[in-house]
Coordinates of C-alpha atoms in Angstrom, one line a residue:
M1 CA 32.2 232.5 205.9
T2 CA 33.5 235.0 209.0
D3 CA 34.0 233.6 212.3
L4 CA 32.2 236.6 214.3
D5 CA 33.2 234.6 218.6
G6 CA 34.5 237.8 220.0
A7 CA 35.0 239.3 216.7
V8 CA 34.1 243.2 218.4
V9 CA 31.2 244.3 216.6
L10 CA 29.7 247.6 216.6
V11 CA 26.2 248.5 216.0
A12 CA 24.1 251.7 216.0
G13 CA 20.9 252.7 216.3
A14 CA 20.5 249.3 218.3
S15 CA 18.1 251.3 221.0
G16 CA 15.3 249.5 219.5
G17 CA 14.1 248.3 216.3
L18 CA 15.7 245.8 213.7
G19 CA 18.8 247.8 216.1
Q20 CA 18.6 245.9 219.0
R21 CA 17.7 242.1 217.4
L22 CA 20.6 242.8 215.4
A23 CA 23.1 243.1 218.3
A24 CA 21.0 240.4 220.7
M25 CA 21.8 237.9 217.6
L26 CA 25.4 238.8 217.2
E27 CA 25.7 238.4 220.6
D28 CA 24.2 234.9 219.7
E29 CA 26.9 234.0 217.3
G30 CA 29.8 235.3 219.8
A31 CA 29.9 239.0 219.4
V32 CA 31.0 241.3 221.3
V33 CA 28.7 243.8 221.2
V34 CA 28.8 247.6 221.7
R35 CA 25.8 249.7 221.4
A36 CA 25.3 252.9 221.3
A37 CA 21.9 255.0 220.3
R38 CA 21.1 258.7 221.1
R39 CA 19.4 258.9 223.6
P40 CA 20.6 258.4 227.6
E41 CA 16.8 256.2 228.6
S42 CA 17.2 254.0 225.0
L43 CA 20.2 252.3 226.9
S44 CA 22.0 250.9 229.8
G45 CA 24.5 249.3 230.8
P46 CA 28.6 248.1 230.3
G47 CA 29.4 248.6 226.6
A48 CA 26.6 250.6 225.6
Y49 CA 27.4 254.7 224.8
L50 CA 25.1 257.5 223.8
A51 CA 26.6 259.1 220.3
D52 CA 24.3 261.9 217.4
L53 CA 25.5 260.9 214.2
R54 CA 23.8 264.2 213.3
E55 CA 26.7 265.4 214.9
R56 CA 29.9 265.6 213.0
S57 CA 31.9 264.2 215.7
G58 CA 29.5 261.4 216.5
G59 CA 30.7 258.5 214.9
A60 CA 34.7 259.3 215.9
A61 CA 33.4 259.6 219.3
L62 CA 31.5 256.5 218.4
V63 CA 35.0 254.6 217.2
R64 CA 36.7 256.3 219.7
S65 CA 35.1 254.3 222.7
A66 CA 35.7 251.2 221.1
L67 CA 38.8 251.4 220.8
D68 CA 39.6 252.2 223.9
E69 CA 37.5 249.1 225.6
H70 CA 38.4 246.6 223.1
G71 CA 41.0 247.9 221.1
R72 CA 40.1 246.9 218.4
L73 CA 36.9 247.0 216.2
D74 CA 36.0 243.8 213.3
G75 CA 32.8 245.0 212.0
V76 CA 30.6 248.2 212.5
V77 CA 25.9 248.0 211.9
V78 CA 24.5 250.9 211.5
A79 CA 20.5 250.8 212.0
A80 CA 20.5 254.1 213.0
G81 CA 17.3 255.6 211.3
V82 CA 14.2 258.0 211.4
V83 CA 11.4 258.3 208.4
A84 CA 9.1 261.1 207.4
F85 CA 6.0 260.8 204.9
G86 CA 4.1 263.8 203.3
A87 CA 3.7 265.5 199.9
A88 CA 7.2 266.7 198.8
K89 CA 5.7 270.4 198.0
D90 CA 5.2 270.5 201.9
L91 CA 8.6 269.3 203.2
D92 CA 10.4 271.8 206.0
D93 CA 13.7 272.8 206.1
D94 CA 13.7 271.2 209.6
T95 CA 12.5 267.6 209.1
L96 CA 14.9 268.1 205.9
D97 CA 18.0 268.6 207.8
E98 CA 16.7 265.7 209.9
L99 CA 16.5 263.1 207.3
V100 CA 19.2 263.3 205.6
E101 CA 22.0 263.7 208.8
T102 CA 19.8 261.2 209.9
N103 CA 20.3 258.5 207.3
A104 CA 22.5 259.5 204.9
L105 CA 25.7 262.1 206.6
G106 CA 25.3 260.2 209.9
P107 CA 26.3 256.6 208.9
I108 CA 28.7 257.6 205.6
R109 CA 31.1 259.5 208.7
L110 CA 30.3 256.9 211.2
L111 CA 32.5 254.8 208.1
R112 CA 34.2 257.7 207.4
A113 CA 35.8 257.4 210.9
A114 CA 35.0 253.5 211.6
H115 CA 37.5 252.7 207.9
P116 CA 41.7 252.9 209.8
A117 CA 40.2 249.7 212.9
L118 CA 38.4 248.2 209.8
A119 CA 40.9 247.7 208.1
E120 CA 43.6 247.0 211.1
S121 CA 40.7 244.4 211.7
A122 CA 41.2 242.6 208.1
A123 CA 45.8 243.4 208.6
A124 CA 45.5 241.0 211.5
G125 CA 43.6 238.3 210.0
R126 CA 39.9 238.7 210.9
E127 CA 37.0 239.0 208.6
P128 CA 35.9 242.6 208.8
F129 CA 33.0 244.5 207.9
V130 CA 30.4 247.0 207.7
V131 CA 26.1 246.4 207.2
T132 CA 24.1 249.2 205.7
L133 CA 20.4 249.2 206.1
S134 CA 19.2 251.1 203.1
G135 CA 16.6 248.9 202.6
V136 CA 13.1 249.1 200.1
V137 CA 13.3 252.6 199.5
S138 CA 16.8 253.6 197.5
E139 CA 15.6 251.3 194.9
V140 CA 12.0 251.6 194.6
P141 CA 11.6 255.9 195.8
T142 CA 8.3 255.7 196.7
V143 CA 5.6 258.2 196.9
G144 CA 4.5 260.5 200.3
M145 CA 8.0 259.8 201.8
A146 CA 10.5 261.7 198.6
A147 CA 12.3 262.8 201.3
Y148 CA 13.3 259.6 203.1
S149 CA 13.8 257.2 200.1
A150 CA 16.4 260.2 198.9
S151 CA 17.8 260.2 201.9
K152 CA 18.5 256.2 201.8
A153 CA 19.2 255.7 198.2
A154 CA 22.0 259.2 199.6
L155 CA 23.4 256.3 201.5
A156 CA 22.9 253.0 199.4
A157 CA 25.0 255.2 196.4
F158 CA 27.8 255.3 199.1
V159 CA 27.9 252.3 200.4
T160 CA 28.2 251.1 197.1
A161 CA 30.7 253.6 195.6
A162 CA 32.9 252.9 199.0
G163 CA 32.5 249.0 199.3
R164 CA 34.4 248.6 196.7
E165 CA 37.6 251.0 198.1
Y166 CA 36.9 249.7 201.7
R167 CA 37.7 245.5 199.5
R168 CA 40.5 246.5 198.3
D169 CA 41.6 246.8 202.5
G170 CA 40.2 243.7 202.9
I171 CA 36.9 245.2 205.0
R172 CA 34.5 243.9 203.6
V173 CA 30.5 245.7 202.4
L174 CA 27.1 244.8 202.9
D175 CA 23.9 247.3 202.4
A176 CA 20.6 244.9 203.8
R177 CA 17.8 246.6 201.7
P178 CA 14.2 245.3 203.1
G179 CA 10.4 245.8 202.7
H180 CA 8.9 247.3 205.4
T181 CA 9.6 245.8 208.0
D182 CA 7.0 246.4 211.4
T183 CA 10.1 247.4 213.7
G184 CA 7.7 250.7 214.6
L185 CA 9.8 253.3 213.2
A186 CA 6.4 254.5 211.4
T187 CA 4.6 255.5 214.2
R188 CA 7.6 257.5 215.4
A189 CA 8.3 259.8 212.3
V190 CA 9.3 263.3 212.1
A191 CA 6.4 264.3 210.5
G192 CA 3.9 262.6 208.8
E193 CA 1.4 260.0 209.9
A194 CA 3.1 256.7 207.3
P195 CA 0.2 255.3 205.5
A196 CA -1.5 251.7 204.8
F197 CA 1.4 250.0 203.6
G198 CA -0.2 246.5 204.2
A199 CA 1.5 243.4 205.2
A200 CA 5.1 243.5 207.6
L201 CA 8.3 242.2 207.2
D202 CA 8.2 240.4 210.8
P203 CA 11.8 242.2 212.6
D204 CA 13.5 239.3 213.6
A205 CA 13.6 236.9 210.1
V206 CA 15.0 240.1 208.4
A207 CA 17.5 240.4 212.4
E208 CA 18.1 236.8 211.2
R209 CA 18.6 237.4 207.4
I210 CA 20.9 240.0 207.9
V211 CA 23.5 237.9 211.1
R212 CA 23.1 234.9 208.4
A213 CA 24.2 237.6 205.5
I214 CA 27.1 238.5 207.5
A215 CA 28.5 234.8 208.8
D216 CA 28.3 233.8 205.3
G217 CA 29.9 236.3 203.7
E218 CA 27.7 237.6 201.4
K219 CA 28.1 240.5 199.7
D220 CA 24.6 242.5 199.0
L221 CA 21.0 242.0 200.4
P222 CA 18.1 243.3 198.0
S223 CA 14.7 244.2 198.8
S224 CA 14.0 240.2 197.2
A225 CA 16.7 238.0 199.7
F226 CA 14.0 239.6 201.9
T227 CA 11.2 237.7 200.2
D228 CA 12.4 234.4 199.1

């Protein structure tokens, strides 16, 4: 079990969708949440920071902000992400860059930057954690979403390997892979139009399942964990 009461948790991508719900639910569990997003109109109030994970220094800047304000970091949730639709043969470079930088490179750099602070949290006797959301496409790459699937699969592969390393330092890494969830992300695609997905998962239920996994000390959340 992980006691979230008083834990300092950085939530990247906290301006909407799952990130916003996860931040609120973590606060309900007693966590001190540091919210981060890249659009100024989407965040306000204390404990909220603007940062663009597409920039090389974005993740490190967020970690510094959390440490400057709270002196420690006990958890990181990476809920930032973008999606694109369309045939692989029609993929343009700008879309590819946006997907890879936002969904893979940015989160990887953030987790790298957070490692020292999370290791200090473990050394102090706390139970630090990392949560990523690679989604079901990292398990089942999807036609019409090839580049998106690849960017999320890259994150999942990094987390699988890095998680083994981080565990040596007392840091738990948890990847969540829910199926299509009704967060509105598909309506904000950086390219193309969303196909008909069929029934979507409830975002509140998905967020609640992830928070429960954090509290219960789970180490993996495959797509099947959201359909039981």
